[in-house]
mmCIF file with all atom_site columns, C-alpha atoms in Angstrom:
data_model
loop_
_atom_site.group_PDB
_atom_site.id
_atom_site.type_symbol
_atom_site.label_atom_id
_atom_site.label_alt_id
_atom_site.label_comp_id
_atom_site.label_asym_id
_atom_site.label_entity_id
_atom_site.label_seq_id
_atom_site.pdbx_PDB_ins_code
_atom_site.Cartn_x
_atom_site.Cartn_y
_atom_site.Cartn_z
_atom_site.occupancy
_atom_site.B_iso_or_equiv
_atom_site.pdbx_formal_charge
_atom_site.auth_seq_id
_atom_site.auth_comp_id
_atom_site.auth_asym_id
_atom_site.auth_atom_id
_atom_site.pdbx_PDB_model_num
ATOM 1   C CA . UNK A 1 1   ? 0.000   0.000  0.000  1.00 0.00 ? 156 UNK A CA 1
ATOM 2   C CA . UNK A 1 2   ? 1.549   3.200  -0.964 1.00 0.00 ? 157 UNK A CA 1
ATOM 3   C CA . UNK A 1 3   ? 2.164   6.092  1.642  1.00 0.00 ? 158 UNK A CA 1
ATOM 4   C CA . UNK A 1 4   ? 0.098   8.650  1.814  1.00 0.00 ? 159 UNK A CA 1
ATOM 5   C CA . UNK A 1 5   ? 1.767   12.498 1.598  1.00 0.00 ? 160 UNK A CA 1
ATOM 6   C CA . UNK A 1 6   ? 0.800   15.503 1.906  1.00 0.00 ? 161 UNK A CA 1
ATOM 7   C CA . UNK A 1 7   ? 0.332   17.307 -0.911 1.00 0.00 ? 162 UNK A CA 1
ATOM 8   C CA . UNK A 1 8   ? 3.279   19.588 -1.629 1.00 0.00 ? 163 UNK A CA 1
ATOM 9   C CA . UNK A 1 9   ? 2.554   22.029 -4.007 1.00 0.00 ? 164 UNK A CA 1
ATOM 10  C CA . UNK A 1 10  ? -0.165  24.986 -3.705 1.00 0.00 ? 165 UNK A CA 1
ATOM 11  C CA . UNK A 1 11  ? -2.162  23.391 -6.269 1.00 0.00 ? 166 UNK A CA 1
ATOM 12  C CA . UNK A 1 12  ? -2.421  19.911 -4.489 1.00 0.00 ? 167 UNK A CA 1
ATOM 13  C CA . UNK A 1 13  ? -2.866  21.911 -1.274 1.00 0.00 ? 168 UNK A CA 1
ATOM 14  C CA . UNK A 1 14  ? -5.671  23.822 -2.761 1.00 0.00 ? 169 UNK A CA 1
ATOM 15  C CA . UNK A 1 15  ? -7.752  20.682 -4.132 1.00 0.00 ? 170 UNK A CA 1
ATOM 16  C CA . UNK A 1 16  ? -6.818  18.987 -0.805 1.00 0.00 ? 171 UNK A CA 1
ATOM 17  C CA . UNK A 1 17  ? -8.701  21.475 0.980  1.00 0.00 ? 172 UNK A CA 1
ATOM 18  C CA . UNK A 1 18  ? -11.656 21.821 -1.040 1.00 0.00 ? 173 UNK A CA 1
ATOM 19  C CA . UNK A 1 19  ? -12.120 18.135 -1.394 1.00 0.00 ? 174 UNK A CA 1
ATOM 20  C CA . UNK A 1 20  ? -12.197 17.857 2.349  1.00 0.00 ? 175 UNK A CA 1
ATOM 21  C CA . UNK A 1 21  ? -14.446 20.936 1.782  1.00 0.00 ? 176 UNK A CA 1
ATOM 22  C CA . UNK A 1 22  ? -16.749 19.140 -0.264 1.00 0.00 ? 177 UNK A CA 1
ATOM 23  C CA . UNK A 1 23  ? -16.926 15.815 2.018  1.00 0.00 ? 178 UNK A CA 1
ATOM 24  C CA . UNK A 1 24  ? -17.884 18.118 4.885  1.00 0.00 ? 179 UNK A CA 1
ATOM 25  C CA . UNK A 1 25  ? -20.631 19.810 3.244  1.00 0.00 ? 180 UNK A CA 1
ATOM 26  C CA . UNK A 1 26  ? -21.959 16.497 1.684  1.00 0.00 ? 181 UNK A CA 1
ATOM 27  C CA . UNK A 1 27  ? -21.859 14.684 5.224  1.00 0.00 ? 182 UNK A CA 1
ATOM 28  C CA . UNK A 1 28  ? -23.870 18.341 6.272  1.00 0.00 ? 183 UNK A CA 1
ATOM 29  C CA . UNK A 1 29  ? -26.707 17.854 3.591  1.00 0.00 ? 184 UNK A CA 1
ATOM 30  C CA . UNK A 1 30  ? -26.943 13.990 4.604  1.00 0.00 ? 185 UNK A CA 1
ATOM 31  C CA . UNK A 1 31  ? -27.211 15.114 8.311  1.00 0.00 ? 186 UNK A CA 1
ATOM 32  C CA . UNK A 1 32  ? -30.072 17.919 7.012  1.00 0.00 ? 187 UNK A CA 1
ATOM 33  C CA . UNK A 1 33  ? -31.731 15.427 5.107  1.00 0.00 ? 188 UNK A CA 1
ATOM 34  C CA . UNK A 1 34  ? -34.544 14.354 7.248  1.00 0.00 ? 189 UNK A CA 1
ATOM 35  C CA . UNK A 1 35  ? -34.856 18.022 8.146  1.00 0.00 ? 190 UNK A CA 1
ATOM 36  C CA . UNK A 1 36  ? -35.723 19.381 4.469  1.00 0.00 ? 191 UNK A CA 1
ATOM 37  C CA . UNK A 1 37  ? -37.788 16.623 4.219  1.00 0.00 ? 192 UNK A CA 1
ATOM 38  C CA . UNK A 1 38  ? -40.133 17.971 6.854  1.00 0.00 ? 193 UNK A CA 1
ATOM 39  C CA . UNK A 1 39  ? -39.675 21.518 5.389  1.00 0.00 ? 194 UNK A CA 1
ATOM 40  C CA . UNK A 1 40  ? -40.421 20.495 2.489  1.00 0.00 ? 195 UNK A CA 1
ATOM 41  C CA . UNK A 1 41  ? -44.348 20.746 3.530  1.00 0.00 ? 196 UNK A CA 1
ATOM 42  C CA . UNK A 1 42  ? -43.888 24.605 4.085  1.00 0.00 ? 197 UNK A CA 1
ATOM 43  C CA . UNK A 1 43  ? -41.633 25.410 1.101  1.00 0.00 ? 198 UNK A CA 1
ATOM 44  C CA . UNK A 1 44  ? -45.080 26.024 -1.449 1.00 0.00 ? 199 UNK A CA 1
ATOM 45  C CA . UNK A 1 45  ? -47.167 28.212 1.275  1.00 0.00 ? 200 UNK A CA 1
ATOM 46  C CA . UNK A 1 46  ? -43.500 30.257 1.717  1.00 0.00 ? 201 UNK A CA 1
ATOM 47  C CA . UNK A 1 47  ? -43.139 30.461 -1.699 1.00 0.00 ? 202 UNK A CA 1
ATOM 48  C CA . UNK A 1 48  ? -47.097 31.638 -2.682 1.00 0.00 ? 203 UNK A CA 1
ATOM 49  C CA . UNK A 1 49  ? -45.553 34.860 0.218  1.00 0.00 ? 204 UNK A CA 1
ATOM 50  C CA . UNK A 1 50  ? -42.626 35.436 -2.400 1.00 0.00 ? 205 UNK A CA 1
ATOM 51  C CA . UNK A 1 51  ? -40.058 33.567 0.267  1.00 0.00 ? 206 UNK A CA 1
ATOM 52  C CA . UNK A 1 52  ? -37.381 31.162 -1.587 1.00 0.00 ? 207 UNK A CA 1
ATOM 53  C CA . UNK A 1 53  ? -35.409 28.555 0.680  1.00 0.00 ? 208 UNK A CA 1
ATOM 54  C CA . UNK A 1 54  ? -31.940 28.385 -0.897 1.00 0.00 ? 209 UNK A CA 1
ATOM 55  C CA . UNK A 1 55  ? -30.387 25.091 0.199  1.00 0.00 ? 210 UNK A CA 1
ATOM 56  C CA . UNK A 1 56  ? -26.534 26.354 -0.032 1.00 0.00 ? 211 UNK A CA 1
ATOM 57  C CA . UNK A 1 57  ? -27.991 28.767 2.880  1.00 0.00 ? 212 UNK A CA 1
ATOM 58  C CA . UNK A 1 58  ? -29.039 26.283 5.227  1.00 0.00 ? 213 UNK A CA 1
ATOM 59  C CA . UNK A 1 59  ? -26.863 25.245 7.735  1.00 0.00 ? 214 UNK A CA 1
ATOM 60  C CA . UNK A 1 60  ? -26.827 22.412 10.155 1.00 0.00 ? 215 UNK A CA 1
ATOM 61  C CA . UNK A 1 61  ? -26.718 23.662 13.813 1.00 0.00 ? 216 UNK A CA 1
ATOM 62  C CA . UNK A 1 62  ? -27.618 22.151 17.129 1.00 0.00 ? 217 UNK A CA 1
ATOM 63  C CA . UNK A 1 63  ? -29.576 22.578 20.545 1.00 0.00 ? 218 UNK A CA 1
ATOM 64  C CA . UNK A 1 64  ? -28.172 21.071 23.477 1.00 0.00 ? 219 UNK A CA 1
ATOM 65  C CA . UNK A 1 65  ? -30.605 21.142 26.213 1.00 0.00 ? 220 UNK A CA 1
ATOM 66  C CA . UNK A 1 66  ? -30.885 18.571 29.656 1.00 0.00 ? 221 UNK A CA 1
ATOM 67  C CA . UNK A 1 67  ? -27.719 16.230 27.736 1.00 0.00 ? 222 UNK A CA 1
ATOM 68  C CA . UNK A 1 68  ? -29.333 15.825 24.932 1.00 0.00 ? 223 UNK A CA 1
ATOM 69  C CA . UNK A 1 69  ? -28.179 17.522 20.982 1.00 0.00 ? 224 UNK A CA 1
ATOM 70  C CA . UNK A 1 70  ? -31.215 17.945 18.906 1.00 0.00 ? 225 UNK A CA 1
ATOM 71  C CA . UNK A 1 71  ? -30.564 18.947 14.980 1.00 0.00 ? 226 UNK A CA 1
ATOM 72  C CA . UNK A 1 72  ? -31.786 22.562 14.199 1.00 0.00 ? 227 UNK A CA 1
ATOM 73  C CA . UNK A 1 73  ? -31.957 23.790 10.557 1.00 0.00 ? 228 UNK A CA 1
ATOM 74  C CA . UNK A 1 74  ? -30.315 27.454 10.253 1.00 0.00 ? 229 UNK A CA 1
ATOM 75  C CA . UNK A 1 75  ? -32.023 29.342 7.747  1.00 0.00 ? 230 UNK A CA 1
ATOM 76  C CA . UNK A 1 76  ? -30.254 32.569 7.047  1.00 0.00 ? 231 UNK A CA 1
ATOM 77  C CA . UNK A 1 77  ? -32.497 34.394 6.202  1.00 0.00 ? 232 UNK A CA 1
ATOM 78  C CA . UNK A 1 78  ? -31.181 38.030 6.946  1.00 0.00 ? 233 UNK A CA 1
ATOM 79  C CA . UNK A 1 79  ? -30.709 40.580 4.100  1.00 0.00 ? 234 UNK A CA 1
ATOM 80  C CA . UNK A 1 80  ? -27.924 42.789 3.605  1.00 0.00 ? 235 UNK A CA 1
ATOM 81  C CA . UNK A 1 81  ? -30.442 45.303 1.512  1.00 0.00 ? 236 UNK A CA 1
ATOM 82  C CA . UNK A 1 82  ? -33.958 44.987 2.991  1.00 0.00 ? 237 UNK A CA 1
ATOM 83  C CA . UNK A 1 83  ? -33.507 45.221 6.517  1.00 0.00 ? 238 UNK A CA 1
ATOM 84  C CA . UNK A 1 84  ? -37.538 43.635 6.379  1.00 0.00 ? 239 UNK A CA 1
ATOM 85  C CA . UNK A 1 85  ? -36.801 40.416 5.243  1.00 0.00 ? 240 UNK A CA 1
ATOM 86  C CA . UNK A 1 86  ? -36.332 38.808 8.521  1.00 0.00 ? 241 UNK A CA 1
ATOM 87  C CA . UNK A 1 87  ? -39.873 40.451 9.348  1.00 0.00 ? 242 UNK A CA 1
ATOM 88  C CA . UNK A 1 88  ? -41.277 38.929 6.404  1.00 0.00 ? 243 UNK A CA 1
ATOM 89  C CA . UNK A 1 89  ? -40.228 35.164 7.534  1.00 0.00 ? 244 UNK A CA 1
ATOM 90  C CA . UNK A 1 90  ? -40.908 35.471 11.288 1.00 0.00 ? 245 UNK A CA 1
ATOM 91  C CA . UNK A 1 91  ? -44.639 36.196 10.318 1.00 0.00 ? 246 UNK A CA 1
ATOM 92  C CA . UNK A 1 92  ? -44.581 33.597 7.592  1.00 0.00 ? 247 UNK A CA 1
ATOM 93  C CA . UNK A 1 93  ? -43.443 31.242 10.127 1.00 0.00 ? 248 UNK A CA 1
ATOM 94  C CA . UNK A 1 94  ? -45.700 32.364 12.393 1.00 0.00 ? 249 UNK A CA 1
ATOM 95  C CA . UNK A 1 95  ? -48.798 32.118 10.216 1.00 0.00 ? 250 UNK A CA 1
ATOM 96  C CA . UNK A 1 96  ? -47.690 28.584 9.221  1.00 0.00 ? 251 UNK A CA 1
ATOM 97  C CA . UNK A 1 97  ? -48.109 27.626 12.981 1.00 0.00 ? 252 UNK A CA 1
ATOM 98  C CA . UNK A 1 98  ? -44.533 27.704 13.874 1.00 0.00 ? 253 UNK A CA 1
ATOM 99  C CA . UNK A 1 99  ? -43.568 28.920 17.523 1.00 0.00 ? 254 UNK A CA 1
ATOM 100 C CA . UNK A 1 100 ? -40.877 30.955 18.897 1.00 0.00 ? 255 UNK A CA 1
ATOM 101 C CA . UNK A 1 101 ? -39.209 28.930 21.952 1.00 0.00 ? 256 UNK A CA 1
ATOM 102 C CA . UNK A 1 102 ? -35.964 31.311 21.893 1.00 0.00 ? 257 UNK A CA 1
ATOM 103 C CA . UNK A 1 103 ? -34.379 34.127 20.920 1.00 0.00 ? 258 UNK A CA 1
ATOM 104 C CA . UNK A 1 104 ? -30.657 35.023 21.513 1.00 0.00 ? 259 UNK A CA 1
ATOM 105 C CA . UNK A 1 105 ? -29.606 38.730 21.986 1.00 0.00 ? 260 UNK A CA 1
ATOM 106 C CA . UNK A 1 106 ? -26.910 40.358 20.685 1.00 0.00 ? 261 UNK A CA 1
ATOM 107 C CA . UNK A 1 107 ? -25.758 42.454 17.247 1.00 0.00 ? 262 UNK A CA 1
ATOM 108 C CA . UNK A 1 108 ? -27.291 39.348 15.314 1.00 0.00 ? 263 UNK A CA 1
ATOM 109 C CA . UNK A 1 109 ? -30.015 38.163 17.219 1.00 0.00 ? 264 UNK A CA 1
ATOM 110 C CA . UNK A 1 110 ? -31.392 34.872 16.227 1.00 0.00 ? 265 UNK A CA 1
ATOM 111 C CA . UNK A 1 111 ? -35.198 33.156 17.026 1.00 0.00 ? 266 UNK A CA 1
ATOM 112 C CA . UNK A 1 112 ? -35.391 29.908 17.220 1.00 0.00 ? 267 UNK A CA 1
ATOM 113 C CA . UNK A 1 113 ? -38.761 28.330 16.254 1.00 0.00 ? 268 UNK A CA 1
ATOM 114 C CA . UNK A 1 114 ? -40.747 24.885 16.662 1.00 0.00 ? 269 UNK A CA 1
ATOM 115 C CA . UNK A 1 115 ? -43.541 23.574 14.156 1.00 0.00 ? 270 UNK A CA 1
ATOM 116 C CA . UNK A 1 116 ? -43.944 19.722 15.997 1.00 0.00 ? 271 UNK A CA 1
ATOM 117 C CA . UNK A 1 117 ? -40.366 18.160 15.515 1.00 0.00 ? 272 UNK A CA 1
ATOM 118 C CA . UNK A 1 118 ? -38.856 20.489 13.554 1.00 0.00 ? 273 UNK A CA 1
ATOM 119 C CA . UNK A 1 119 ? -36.928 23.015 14.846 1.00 0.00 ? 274 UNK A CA 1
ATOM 120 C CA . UNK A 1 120 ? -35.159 26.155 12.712 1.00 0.00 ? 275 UNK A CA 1
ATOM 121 C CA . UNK A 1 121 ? -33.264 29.067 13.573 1.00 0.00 ? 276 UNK A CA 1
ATOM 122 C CA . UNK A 1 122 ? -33.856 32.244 11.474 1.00 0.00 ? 277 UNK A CA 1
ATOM 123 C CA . UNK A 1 123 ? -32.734 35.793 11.542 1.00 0.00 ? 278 UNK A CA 1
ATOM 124 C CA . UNK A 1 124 ? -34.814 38.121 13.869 1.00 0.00 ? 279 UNK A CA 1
ATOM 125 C CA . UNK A 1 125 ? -33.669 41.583 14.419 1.00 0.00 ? 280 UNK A CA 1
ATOM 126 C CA . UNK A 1 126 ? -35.331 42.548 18.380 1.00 0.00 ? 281 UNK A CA 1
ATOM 127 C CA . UNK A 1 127 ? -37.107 45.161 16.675 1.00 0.00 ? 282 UNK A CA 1
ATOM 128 C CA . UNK A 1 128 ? -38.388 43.146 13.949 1.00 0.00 ? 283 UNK A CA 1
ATOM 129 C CA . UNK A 1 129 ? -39.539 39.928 16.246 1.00 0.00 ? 284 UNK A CA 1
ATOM 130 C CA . UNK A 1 130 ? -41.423 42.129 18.387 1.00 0.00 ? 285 UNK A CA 1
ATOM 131 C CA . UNK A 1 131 ? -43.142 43.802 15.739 1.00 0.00 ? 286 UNK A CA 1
ATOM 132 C CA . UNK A 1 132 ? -44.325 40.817 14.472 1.00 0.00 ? 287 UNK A CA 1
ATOM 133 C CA . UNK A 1 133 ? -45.456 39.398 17.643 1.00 0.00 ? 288 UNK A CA 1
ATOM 134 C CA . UNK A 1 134 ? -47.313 42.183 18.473 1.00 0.00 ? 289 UNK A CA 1
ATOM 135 C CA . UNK A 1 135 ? -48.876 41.872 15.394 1.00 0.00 ? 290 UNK A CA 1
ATOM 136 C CA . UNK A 1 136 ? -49.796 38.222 15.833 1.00 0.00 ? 291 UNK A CA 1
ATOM 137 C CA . UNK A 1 137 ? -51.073 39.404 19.061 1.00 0.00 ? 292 UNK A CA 1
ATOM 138 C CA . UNK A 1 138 ? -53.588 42.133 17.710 1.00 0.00 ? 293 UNK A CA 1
ATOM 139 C CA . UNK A 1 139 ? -54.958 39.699 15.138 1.00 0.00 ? 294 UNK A CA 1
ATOM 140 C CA . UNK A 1 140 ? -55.673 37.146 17.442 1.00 0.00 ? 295 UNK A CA 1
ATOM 141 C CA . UNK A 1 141 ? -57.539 40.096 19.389 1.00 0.00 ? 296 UNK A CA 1
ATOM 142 C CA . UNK A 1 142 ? -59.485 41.114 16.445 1.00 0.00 ? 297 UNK A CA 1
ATOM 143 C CA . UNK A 1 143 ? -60.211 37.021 15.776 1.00 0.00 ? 298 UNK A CA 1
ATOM 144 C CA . UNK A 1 144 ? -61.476 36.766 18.908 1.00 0.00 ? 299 UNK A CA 1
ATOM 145 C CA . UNK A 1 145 ? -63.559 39.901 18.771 1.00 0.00 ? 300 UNK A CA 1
ATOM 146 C CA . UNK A 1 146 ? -65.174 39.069 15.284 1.00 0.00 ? 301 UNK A CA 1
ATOM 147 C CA . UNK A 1 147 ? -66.307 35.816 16.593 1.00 0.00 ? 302 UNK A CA 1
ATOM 148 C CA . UNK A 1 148 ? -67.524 37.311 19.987 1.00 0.00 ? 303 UNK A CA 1
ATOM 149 C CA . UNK A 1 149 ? -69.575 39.929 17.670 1.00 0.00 ? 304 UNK A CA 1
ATOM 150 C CA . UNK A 1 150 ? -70.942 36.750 15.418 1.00 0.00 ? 305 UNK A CA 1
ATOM 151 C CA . UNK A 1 151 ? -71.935 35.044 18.392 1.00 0.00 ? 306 UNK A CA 1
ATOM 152 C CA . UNK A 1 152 ? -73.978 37.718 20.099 1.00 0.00 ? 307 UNK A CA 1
ATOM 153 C CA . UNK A 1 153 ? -75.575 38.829 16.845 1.00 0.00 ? 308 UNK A CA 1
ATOM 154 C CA . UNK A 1 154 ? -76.529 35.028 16.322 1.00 0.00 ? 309 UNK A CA 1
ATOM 155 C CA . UNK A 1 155 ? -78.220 35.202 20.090 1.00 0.00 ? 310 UNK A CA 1
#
C-alpha cells in the first residue's frame, strides 16, 4: 500500500482542501436530510408569500438542552439590503403555525422556532420579532372579537 503524503505544491494543497471541503458539506446535507424533508411541507405556502429557501444557505446547527443535541436547521435568512426580510419570515413562520421557543440577543439576534419536531433558527432583528409578535397578538384580538360579535348577533 503506498504512503500517503501531503500534498506539496499549492495546487495539491488547494484541491486537498476543497475536497475535504466538499466531504464536509456532503456529510452536512446527509445530516439535514430528514430536516428538508419535513420543510419540504412549508416550502409552497412560503413560496405563494414570495419567500425562496436556498439550500446552499441552510446550515446544520444544534440545541443542546438537559444532555441531549437535537438537529436545528439554520435558515439565514437576513438581508444585507432589505432590513424587512427577517420580518417577512418570522410572520410567515408564524402564520404557518410555527412557535418561537428562543431568541438570543446580541448584534445578530437569532429566534429559534418549533412547528412539531422540527426546529429552525432564522434571523430576527429585536425590533423586527417584536413587531411581528405584536402583530400576531392584535390579530388574534381582532379574531377573537369578530367571533364574539358573530356570536352575540346570532343570540
Amino acid at each position: 500500500m503506498p504512503i500517503s503524503r501531503a500534498p506539496t505544491s499549492l495546487q495539491a494543497q488547494a484541491e486537498e482542501q476543497a475536497n475535504t471541503d466538499h466531504r464536509r458539506r456532503l456529510a452536512e446535507l446527509q445530516a439535514m436530510g430528514p430536516l428538508f424533508a419535513k420543510l419540504d411541507a412549508f416550502v409552497p405556502a412560503l413560496a405563494a408569500q414570495g419567500l425562496t429557501i436556498y439550500p446552499n444557505s441552510c446550515r446544520l446547527s444544534h440545541l443542546h438542552t438537559g444532555g441531549r443535541r437535537t438537529k436545528v436547521l439554520r435558515l439565514r435568512n437576513g438581508s444585507l439590503f432589505d432590513d424587512r426580510v427577517p420580518g417577512r419570515w418570522l410572520a410567515a413562520l408564524a402564520g404557518l403555525g410555527f412557535v418561537e421557543v428562543s431568541r438570543t440577543k446580541g448584534p445578530y439576534p437569532v429566534a429559534l422556532l418549533r412547528h412539531g419536531h422540527l426546529l429552525l433558527e432564522v434571523d430576527a432583528p429585536v425590533a423586527l420579532a417584536d413587531t411581528v409578535a405584536v402583530a400576531a397578538t392584535a390579530q388574534r384580538h381582532a379574531d377573537r372579537a369578530v367571533a364574539a360579535a358573530a356570536a352575540q348577533a346570532a343570540a
